[in-house]
CSV table of C-alpha atoms in Angstrom, one decimal:
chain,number,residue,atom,x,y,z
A,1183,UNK,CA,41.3,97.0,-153.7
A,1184,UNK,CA,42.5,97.0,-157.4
A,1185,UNK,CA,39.7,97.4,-159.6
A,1186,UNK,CA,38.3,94.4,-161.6
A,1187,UNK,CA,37.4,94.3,-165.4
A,1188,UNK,CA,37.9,90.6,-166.4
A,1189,UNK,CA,37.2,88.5,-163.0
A,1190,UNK,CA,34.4,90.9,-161.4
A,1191,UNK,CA,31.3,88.6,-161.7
A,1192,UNK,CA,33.7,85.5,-161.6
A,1193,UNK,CA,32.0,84.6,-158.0
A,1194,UNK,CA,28.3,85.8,-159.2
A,1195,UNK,CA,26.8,82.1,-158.5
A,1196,UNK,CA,25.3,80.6,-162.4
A,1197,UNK,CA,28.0,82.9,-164.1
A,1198,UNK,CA,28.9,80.2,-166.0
A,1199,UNK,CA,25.8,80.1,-168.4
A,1200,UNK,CA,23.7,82.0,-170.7
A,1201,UNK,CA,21.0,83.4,-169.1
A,1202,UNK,CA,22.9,84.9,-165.5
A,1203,UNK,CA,25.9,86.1,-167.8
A,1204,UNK,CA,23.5,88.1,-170.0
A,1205,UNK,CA,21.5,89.1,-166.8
A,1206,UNK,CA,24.5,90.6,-165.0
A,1207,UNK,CA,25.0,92.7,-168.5
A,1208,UNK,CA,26.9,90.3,-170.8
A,1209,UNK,CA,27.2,90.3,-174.3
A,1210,UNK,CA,26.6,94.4,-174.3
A,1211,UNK,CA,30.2,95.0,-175.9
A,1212,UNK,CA,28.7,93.0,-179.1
A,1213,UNK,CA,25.4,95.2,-179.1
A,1214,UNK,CA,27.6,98.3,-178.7
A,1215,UNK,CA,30.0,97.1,-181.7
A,1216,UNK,CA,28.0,95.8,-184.2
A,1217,UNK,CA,25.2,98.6,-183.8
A,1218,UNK,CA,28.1,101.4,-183.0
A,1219,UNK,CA,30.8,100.8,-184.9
A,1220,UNK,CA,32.8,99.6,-188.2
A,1221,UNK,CA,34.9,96.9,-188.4
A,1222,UNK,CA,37.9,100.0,-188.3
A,1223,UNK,CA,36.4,101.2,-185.4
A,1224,UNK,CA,37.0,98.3,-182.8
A,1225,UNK,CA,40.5,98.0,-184.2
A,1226,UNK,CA,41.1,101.8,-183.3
A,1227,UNK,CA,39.7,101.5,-179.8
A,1228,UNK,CA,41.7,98.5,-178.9
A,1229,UNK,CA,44.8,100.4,-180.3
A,1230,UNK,CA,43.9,104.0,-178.2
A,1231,UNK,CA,43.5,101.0,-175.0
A,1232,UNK,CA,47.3,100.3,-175.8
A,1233,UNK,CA,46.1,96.4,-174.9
A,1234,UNK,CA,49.3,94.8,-174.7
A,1235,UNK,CA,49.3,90.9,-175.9
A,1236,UNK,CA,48.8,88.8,-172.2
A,1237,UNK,CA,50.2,85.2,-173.7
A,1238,UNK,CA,53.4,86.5,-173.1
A,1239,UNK,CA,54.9,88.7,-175.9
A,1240,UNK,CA,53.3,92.1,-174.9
A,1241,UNK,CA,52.7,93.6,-178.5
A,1242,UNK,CA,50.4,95.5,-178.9
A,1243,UNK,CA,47.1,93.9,-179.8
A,1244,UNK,CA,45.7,96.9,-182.2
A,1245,UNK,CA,49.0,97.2,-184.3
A,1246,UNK,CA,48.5,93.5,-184.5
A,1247,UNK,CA,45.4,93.7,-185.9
A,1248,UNK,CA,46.2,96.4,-188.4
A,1249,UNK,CA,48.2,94.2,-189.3
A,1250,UNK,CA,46.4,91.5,-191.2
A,1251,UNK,CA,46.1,91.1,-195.1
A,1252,UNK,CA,42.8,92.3,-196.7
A,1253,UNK,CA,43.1,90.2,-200.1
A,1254,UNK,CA,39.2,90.2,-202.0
A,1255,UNK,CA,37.7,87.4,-201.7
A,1256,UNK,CA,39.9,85.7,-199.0
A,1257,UNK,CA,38.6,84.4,-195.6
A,1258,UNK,CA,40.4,85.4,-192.8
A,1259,UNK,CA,40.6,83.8,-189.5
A,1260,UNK,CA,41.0,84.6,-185.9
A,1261,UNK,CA,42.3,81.7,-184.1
A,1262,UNK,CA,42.0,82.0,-179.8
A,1263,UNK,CA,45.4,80.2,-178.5
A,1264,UNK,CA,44.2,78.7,-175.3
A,1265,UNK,CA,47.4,76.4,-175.4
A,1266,UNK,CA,48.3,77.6,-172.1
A,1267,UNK,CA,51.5,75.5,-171.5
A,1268,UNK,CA,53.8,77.8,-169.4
A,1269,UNK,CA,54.7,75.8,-166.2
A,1270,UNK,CA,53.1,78.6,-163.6
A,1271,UNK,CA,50.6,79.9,-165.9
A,1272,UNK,CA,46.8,78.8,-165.3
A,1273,UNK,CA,45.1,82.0,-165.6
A,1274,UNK,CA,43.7,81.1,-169.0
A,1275,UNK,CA,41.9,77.6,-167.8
A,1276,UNK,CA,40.3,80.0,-164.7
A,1277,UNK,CA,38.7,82.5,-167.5
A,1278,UNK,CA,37.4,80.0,-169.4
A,1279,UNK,CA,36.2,77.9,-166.9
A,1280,UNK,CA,34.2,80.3,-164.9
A,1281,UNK,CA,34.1,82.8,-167.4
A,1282,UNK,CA,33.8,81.0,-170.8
A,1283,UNK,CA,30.6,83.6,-172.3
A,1284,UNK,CA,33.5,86.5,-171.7
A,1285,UNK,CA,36.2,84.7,-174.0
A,1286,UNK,CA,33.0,84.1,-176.7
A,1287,UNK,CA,31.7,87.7,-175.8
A,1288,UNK,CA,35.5,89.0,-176.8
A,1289,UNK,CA,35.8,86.5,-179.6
A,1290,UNK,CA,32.7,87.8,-181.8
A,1291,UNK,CA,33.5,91.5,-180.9
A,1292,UNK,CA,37.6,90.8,-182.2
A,1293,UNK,CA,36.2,88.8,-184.7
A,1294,UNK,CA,33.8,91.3,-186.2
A,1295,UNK,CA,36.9,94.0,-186.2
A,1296,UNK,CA,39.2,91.5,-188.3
A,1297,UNK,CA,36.2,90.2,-190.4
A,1298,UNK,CA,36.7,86.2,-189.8
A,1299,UNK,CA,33.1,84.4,-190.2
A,1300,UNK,CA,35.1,81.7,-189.2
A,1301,UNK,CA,37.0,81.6,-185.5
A,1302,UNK,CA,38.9,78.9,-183.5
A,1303,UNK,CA,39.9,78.2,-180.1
A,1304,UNK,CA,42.8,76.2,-180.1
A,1305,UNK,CA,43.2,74.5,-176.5
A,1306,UNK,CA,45.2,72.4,-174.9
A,1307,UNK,CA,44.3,69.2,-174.9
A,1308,UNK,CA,44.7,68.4,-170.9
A,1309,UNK,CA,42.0,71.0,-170.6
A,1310,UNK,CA,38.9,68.3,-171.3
A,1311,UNK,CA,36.5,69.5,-169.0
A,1312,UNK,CA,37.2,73.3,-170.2
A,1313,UNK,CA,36.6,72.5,-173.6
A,1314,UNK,CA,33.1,70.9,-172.6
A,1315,UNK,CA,32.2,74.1,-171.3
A,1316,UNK,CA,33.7,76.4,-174.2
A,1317,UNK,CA,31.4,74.2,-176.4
A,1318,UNK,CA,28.3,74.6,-174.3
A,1319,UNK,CA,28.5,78.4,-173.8
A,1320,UNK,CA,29.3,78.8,-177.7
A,1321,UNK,CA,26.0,76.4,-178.2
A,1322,UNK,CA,24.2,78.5,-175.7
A,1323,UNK,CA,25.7,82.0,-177.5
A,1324,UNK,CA,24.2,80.5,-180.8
A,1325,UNK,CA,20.8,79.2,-179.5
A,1326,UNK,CA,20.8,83.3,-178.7
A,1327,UNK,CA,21.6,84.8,-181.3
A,1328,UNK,CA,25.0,86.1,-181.1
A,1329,UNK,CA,26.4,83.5,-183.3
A,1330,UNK,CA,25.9,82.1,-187.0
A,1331,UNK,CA,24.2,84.4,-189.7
A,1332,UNK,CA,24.1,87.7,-189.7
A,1333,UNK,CA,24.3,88.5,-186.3
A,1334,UNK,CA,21.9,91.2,-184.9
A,1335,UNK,CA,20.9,91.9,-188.3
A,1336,UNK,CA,24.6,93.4,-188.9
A,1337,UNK,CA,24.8,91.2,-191.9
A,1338,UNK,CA,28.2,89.9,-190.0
A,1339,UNK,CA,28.1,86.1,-190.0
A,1340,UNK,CA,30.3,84.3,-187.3
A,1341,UNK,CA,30.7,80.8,-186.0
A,1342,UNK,CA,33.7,79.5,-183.4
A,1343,UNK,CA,34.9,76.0,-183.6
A,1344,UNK,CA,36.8,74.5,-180.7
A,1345,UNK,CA,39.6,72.4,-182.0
A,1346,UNK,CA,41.8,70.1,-179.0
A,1347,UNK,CA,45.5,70.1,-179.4
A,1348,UNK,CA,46.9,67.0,-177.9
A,1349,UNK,CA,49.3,68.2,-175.2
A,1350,UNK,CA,52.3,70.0,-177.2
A,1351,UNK,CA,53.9,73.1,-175.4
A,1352,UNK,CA,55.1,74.1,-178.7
A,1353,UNK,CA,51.5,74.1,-180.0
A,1354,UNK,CA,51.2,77.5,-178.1
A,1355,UNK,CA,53.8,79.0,-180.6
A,1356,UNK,CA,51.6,80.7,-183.3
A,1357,UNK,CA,52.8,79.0,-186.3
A,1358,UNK,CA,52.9,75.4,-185.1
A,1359,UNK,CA,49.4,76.1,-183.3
A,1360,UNK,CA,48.1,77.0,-187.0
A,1361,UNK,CA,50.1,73.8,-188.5
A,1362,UNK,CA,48.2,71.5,-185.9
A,1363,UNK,CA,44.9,73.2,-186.8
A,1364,UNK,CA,45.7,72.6,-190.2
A,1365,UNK,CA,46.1,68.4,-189.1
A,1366,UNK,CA,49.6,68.6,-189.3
A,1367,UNK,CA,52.6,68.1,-186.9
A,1368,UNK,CA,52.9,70.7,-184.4
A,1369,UNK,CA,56.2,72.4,-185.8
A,1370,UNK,CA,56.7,75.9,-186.0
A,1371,UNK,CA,57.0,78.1,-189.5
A,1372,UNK,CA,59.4,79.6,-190.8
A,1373,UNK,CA,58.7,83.5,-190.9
A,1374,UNK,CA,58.2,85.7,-193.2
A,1375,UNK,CA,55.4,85.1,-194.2
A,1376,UNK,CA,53.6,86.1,-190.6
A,1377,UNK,CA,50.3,84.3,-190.3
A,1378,UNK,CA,48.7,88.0,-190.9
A,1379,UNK,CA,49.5,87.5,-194.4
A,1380,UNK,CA,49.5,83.8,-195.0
A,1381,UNK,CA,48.0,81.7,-191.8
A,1382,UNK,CA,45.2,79.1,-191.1
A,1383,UNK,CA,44.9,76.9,-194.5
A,1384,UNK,CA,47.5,80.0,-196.5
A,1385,UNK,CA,44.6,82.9,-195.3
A,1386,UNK,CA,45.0,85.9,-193.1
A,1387,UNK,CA,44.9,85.2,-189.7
A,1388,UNK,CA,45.5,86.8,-186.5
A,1389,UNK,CA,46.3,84.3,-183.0
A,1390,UNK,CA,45.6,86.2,-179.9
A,1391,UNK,CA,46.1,85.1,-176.6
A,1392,UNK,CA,42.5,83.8,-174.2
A,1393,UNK,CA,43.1,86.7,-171.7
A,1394,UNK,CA,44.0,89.0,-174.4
A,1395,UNK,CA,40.6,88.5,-176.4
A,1396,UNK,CA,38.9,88.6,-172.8
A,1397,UNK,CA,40.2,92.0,-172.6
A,1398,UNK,CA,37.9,93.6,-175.6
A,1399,UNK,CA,35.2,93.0,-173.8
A,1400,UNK,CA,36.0,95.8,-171.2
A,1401,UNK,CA,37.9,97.8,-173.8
A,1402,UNK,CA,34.5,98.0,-176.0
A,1403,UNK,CA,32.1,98.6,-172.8
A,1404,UNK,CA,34.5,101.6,-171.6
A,1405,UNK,CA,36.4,103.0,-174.6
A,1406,UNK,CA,39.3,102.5,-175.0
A,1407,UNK,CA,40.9,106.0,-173.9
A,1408,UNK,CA,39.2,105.2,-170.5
A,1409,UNK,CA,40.9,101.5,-170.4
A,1410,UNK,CA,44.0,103.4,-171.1
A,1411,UNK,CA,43.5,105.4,-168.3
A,1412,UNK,CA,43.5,102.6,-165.7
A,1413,UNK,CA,47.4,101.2,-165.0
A,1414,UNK,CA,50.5,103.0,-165.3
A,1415,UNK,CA,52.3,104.6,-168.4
A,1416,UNK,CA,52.4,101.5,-171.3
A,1417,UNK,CA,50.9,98.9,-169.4
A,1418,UNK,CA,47.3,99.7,-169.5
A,1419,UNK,CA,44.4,97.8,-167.8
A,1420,UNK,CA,44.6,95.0,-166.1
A,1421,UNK,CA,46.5,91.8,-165.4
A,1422,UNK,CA,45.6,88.2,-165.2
A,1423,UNK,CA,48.4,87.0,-162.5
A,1424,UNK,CA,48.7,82.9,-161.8
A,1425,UNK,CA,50.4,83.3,-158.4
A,1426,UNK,CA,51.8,79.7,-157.0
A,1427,UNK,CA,54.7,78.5,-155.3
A,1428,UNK,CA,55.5,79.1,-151.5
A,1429,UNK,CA,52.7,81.2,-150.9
A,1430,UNK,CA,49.8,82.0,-148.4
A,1431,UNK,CA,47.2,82.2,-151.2
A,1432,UNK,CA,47.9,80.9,-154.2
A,1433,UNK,CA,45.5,81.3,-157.2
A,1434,UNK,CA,44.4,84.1,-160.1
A,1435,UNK,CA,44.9,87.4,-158.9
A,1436,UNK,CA,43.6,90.9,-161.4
A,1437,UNK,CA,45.9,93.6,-160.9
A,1438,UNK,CA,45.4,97.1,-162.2
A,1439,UNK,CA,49.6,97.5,-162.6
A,1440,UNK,CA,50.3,100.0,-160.1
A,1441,UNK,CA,51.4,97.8,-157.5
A,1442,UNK,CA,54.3,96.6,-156.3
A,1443,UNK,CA,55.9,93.3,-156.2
A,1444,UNK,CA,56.5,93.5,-152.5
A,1445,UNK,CA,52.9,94.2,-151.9
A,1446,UNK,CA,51.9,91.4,-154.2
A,1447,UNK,CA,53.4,89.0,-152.6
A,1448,UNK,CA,52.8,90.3,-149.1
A,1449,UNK,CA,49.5,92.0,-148.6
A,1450,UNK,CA,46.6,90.0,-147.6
A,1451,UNK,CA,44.5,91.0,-150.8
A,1452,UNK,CA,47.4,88.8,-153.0
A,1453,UNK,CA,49.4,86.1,-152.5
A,1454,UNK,CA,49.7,86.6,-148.5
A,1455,UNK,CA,53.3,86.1,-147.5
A,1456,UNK,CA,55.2,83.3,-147.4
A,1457,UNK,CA,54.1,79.8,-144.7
A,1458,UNK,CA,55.6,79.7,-141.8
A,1459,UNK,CA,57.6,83.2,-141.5
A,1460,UNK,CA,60.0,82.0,-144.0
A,1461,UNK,CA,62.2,84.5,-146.3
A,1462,UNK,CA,61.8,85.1,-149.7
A,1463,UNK,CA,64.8,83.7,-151.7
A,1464,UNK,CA,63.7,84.1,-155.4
A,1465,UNK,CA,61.0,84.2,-157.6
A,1466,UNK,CA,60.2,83.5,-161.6
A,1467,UNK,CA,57.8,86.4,-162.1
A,1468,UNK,CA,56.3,85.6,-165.8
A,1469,UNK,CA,56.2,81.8,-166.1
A,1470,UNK,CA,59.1,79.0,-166.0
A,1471,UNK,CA,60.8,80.7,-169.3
A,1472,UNK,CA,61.5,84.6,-167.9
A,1473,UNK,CA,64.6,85.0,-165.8
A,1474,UNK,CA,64.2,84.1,-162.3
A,1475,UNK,CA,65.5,86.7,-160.1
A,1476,UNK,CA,66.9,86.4,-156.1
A,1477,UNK,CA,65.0,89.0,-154.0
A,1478,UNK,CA,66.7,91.9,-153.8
A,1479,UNK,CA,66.5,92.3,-157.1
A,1480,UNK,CA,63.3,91.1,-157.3
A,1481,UNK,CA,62.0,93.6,-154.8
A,1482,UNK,CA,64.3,96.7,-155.8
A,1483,UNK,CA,65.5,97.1,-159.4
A,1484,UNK,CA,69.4,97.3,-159.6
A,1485,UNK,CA,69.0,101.6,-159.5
A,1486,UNK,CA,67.3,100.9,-155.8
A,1487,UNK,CA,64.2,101.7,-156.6
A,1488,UNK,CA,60.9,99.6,-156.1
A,1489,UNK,CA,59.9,96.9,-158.7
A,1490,UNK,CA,56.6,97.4,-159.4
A,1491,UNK,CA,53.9,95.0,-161.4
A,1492,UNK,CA,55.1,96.4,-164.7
A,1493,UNK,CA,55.6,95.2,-167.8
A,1494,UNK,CA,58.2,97.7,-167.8
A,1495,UNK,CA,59.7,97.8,-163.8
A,1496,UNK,CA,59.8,93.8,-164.1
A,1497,UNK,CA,62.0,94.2,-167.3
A,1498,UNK,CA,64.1,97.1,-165.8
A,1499,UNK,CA,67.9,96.6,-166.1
A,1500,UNK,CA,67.4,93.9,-169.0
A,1501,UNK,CA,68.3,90.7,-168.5
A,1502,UNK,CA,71.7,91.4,-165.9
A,1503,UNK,CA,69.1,92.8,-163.7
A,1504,UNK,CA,65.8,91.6,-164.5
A,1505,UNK,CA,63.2,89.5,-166.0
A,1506,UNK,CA,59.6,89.8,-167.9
A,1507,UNK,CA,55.9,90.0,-166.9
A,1508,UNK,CA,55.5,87.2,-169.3
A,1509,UNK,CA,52.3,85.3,-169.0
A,1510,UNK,CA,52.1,86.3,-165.8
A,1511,UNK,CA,53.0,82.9,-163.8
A,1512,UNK,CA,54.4,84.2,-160.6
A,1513,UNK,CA,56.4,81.2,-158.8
A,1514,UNK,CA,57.7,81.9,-155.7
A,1515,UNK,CA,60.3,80.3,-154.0
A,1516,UNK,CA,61.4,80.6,-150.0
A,1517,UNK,CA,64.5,79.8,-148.4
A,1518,UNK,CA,64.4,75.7,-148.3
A,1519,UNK,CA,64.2,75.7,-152.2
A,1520,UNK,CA,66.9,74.5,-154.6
A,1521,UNK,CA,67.8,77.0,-157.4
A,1522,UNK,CA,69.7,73.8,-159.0
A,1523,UNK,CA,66.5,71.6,-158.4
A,1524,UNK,CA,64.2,74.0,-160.2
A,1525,UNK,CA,66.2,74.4,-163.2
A,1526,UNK,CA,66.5,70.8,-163.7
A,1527,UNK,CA,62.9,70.5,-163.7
A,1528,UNK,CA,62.5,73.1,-166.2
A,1529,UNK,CA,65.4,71.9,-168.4
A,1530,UNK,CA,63.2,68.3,-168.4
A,1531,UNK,CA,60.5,69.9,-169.5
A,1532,UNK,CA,61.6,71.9,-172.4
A,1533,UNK,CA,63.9,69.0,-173.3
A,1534,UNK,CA,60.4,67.1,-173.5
A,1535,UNK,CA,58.3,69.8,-175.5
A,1536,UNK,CA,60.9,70.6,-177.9
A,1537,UNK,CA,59.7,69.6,-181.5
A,1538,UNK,CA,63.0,68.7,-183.0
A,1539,UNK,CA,63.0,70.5,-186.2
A,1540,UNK,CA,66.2,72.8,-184.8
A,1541,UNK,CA,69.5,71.0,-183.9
A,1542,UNK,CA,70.4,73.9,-181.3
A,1543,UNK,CA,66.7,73.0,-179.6
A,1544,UNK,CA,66.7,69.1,-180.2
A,1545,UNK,CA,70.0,68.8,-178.9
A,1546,UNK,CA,70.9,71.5,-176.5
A,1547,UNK,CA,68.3,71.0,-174.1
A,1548,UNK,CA,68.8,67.1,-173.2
A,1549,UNK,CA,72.5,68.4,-173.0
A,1550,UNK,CA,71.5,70.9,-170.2
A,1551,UNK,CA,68.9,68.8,-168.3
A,1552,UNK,CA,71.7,66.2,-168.6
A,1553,UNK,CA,74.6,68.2,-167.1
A,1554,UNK,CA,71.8,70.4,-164.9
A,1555,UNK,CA,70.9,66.6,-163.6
A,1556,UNK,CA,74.4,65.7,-162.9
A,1557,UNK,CA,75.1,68.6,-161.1
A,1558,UNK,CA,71.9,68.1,-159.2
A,1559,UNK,CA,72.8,64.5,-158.2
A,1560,UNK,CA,76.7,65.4,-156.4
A,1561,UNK,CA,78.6,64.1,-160.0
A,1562,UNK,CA,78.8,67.4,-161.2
A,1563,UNK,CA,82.1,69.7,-161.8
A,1564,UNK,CA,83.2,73.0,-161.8
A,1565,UNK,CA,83.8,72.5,-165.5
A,1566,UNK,CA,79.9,71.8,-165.9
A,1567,UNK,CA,79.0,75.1,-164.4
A,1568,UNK,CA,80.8,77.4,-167.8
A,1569,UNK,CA,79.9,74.7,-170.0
A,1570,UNK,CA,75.8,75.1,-169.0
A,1571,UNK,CA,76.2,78.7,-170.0
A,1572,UNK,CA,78.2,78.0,-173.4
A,1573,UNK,CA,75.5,75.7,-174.5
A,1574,UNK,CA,72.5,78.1,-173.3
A,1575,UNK,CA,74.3,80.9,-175.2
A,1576,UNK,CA,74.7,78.7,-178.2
A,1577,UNK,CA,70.4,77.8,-178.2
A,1578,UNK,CA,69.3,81.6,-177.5
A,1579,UNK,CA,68.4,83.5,-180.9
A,1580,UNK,CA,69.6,80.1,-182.8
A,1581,UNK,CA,65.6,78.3,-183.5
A,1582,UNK,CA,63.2,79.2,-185.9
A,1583,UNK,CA,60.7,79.5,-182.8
A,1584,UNK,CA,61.3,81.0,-179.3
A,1585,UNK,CA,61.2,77.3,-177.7
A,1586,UNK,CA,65.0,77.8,-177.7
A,1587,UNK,CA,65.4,81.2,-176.0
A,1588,UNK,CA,62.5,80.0,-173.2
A,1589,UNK,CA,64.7,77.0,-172.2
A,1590,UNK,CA,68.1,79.1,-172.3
A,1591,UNK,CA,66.7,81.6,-170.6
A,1592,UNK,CA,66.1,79.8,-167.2
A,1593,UNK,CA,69.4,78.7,-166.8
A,1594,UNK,CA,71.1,81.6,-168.0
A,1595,UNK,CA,69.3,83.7,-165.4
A,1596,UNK,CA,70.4,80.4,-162.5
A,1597,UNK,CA,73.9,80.9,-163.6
A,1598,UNK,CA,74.2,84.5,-163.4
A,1599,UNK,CA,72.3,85.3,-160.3
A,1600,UNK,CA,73.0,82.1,-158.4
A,1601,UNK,CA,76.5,80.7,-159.3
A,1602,UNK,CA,77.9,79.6,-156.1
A,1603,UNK,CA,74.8,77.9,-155.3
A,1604,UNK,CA,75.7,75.7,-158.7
A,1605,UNK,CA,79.6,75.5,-157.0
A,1606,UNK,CA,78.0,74.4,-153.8
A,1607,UNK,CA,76.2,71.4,-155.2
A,1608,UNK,CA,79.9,70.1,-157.0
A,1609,UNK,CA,81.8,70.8,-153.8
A,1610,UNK,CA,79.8,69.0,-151.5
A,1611,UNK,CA,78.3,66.5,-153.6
A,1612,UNK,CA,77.1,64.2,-150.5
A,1613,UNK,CA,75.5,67.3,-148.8
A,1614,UNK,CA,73.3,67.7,-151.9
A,1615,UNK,CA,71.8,64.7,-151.7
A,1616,UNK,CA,71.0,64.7,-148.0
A,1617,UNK,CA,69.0,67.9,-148.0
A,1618,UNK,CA,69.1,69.3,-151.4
A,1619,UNK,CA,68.2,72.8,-149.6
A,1620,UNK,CA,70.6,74.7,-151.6
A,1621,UNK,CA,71.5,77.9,-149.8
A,1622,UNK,CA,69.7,79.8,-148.0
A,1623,UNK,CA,72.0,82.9,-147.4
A,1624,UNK,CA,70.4,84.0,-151.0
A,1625,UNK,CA,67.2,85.0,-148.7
A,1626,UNK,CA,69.0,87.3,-146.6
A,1627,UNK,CA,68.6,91.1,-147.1
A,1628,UNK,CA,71.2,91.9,-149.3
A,1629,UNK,CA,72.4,95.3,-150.9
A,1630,UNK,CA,71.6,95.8,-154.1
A,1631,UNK,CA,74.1,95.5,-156.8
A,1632,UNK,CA,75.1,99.1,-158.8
A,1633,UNK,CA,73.8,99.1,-162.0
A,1634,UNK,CA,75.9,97.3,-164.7
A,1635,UNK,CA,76.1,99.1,-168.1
């Protein structure tokens, strides 16, 4: 049994308020930092905890941190992104719905170490009923004493604010979060300056991820050289995983990193196997934008050797090869499932959420949810198949946010790894729309290809 930091007393019955969350030891990692420790202090201890960022990115959260401006007399804010958008990902809306004292726990502690006296949780606005309990537990955190003025007689003042986006996946890029917050239209900034320097209303600010915030909690209560400890070489604690798809068990699964992929999606303690005895045929590891991979390579890296629950075995062999822990939204897909299907969907939906702002963006992705469609429907052509990956290639590294990359990604990775598949669909274009099964020969044990330079 992998050991839990963040989702230990998520069953404890009454978790959700005040007075069972402080009973089963909450708000400790507060006492222990304001009483303990400087405001330098907490930021060295999350560094020595090498707490990578869990929204997706994986920098690491102290060098973030250190990071921020330190003008005299300027606020500075810290600004929770609980924008959680990622098609797959709903790890973030289980933490804050079960656990929502640990996100306000973490967010006084990180906000202490960066000195904000004023902090905001940016969530997404299809999360109604989470954001009703964020404001309780923060009213129920104040009626306590851990919020408002001078906070344990620390002389640290705090106070979080819950502000309600209205739906935008690009809302959970940093700089058009902070534009929203600001009452403005969602589009992203472009950088330099980093929001560190000039952020929230032209101050300092830092945007950290929910689970990511979550995580100081246990980084403050153990130290951060013992956090370290737990995990394998650079990816350090544990790991909020939203497991879904063609599985036994779907749900939120904490992982300590030293497992494998094929026990993750196997063993009775995760995801279970796959219904009804069917073979695994791919899976999107780190939410809808990171490469989806077919299964041998998915449960061997291209060198042979097992893919473990790494930020670093998931990415191993780049992208030829491999794909990215992400935000952590496992999808799995069995044998029935269409390759083509699935990257039509997710072509619609970054299509939707783009903001505009970049012609690459704006227009590249109805182009490939167009042709992805055609191809989909039996009135694709062969032609269709190259001219996908021209236009993918032409929207990667091209936008002034990573909305473009995340929806090149996903069909660069279809392409690559599942080409006749796309060949299939134009050469029997009446087939495709009886069954629409693609093919399942991708589920059968395959060897694993040598690795490319």
């Amino acid at each position: 049994m992998g050991r839990k930091l963040l989702l230990e007393k998520a069953h404890v019955e009454g978790i959700r308020y005040y007075d069972t969350y402080r009973r089963e030891g909450g708000y400790a990692s507060v006492e222990k930092a304001l009483r303990n420790y400087s405001p330098e202090q907490v930021v060295e201890e999350v560094k020595k905890s090498g707490l990578r960022g869990r929204g997706g990115a994986g920098f690491p959260t102290g060098m973030k941190w250190s990071f921020i401006a330190k003008p005299e007399g300027v606020p500075r804010h810290l600004v929770c992104n609980a924008d959680e958008s990622e098609p797959g990902t709903f790890k973030d809306r289980y933490l804050m719905e079960f656990l929502p004292h640990l996100l306000v726990e973490g967010l006084i502690v990180s906000s202490y170490a960066l000195g904000s006296n004023a902090t905001y949780i940016y969530i997404r606005g299809e999360y109604a009923w989470v954001a009703d309990i964020l404001e309780q537990a923060i009213a129920e955190a104040k009626n306590n004493g851990w919020l408002g003025k001078n906070i344990l007689g620390s002389g640290f003042d705090c106070e979080i604010y819950v502000h309600r986006g209205a739906g935008a996946y690009i809302c959970g890029e940093e700089t058009a979060l902070i534009e929203s917050l600001e009452g403005k239209r969602g589009n992203p900034r472009i950088k330099p300056p980093f929001p560190a320097v000039k952020g929230a209303w032209d101050r300092p600010t830092v945007v950290n991820n929910v689970e990511s915030l979550a995580a100081v909690v246990p980084i403050i209560n153990l130290g951060g050289e013992e956090y370290a400890k737990i995990g394998v070489g650079k990816s350090t604690g544990t790991k909020l995983i939203s497991a879904c798809g063609n599985i036994n068990k779907p749900g939120v699964y904490e992982i300590d990193m030293t497992i494998s992929v094929e026990e993750f999606i196997y063993s009775d303690e995760y995801c279970g196997g796959i219904p009804k005895g069917k073979r695994l045929k791919a899976c999107i590891p780190g939410g809808s934008s990171v490469p989806i991979l077919p299964a041998n390579l998915l449960l061997k890296t291209a060198k042979g050797e097992t893919r473990m629950m790494t930020y670093e075995s998931l990415a191993d062999g780049g992208f030829a090869t491999g794909s990215m822990m992400g935000s952590g939204g496992f999808i799995v897909l069995d044998e029935d499932q269409c390759v083509v299907r699935h990257t039509m969907t997710l072509a619609r939906f970054y299509q939707h959420e783009s903001c505009g702002q970049c012609s690459p963006c704006r227009e590249g992705t109805g182009w490939m949810h167009r042709i992805l469609k055609n191809i989909e429907y039996g009135k694709g052509k062969k032609s269709d198949i190259d001219l996908l990956w021209d236009i993918q290639r032409r929207i990667e590294g091209n936008t002034i946010c990573p909305l473009g990359d995340a929806a090149a990604w996903p069909v660069a990775a279809a392409i690559r790894h599942f080409r006749d598949e796309f060949e299939w669909h134009v050469d029997n274009p009446e087939e495709c729309l009886k069954h629409n099964y693609g093919l399942a020969h991708y589920a059968d044990p395959r060897p694993v290809p040598a690795a490319t330079a």
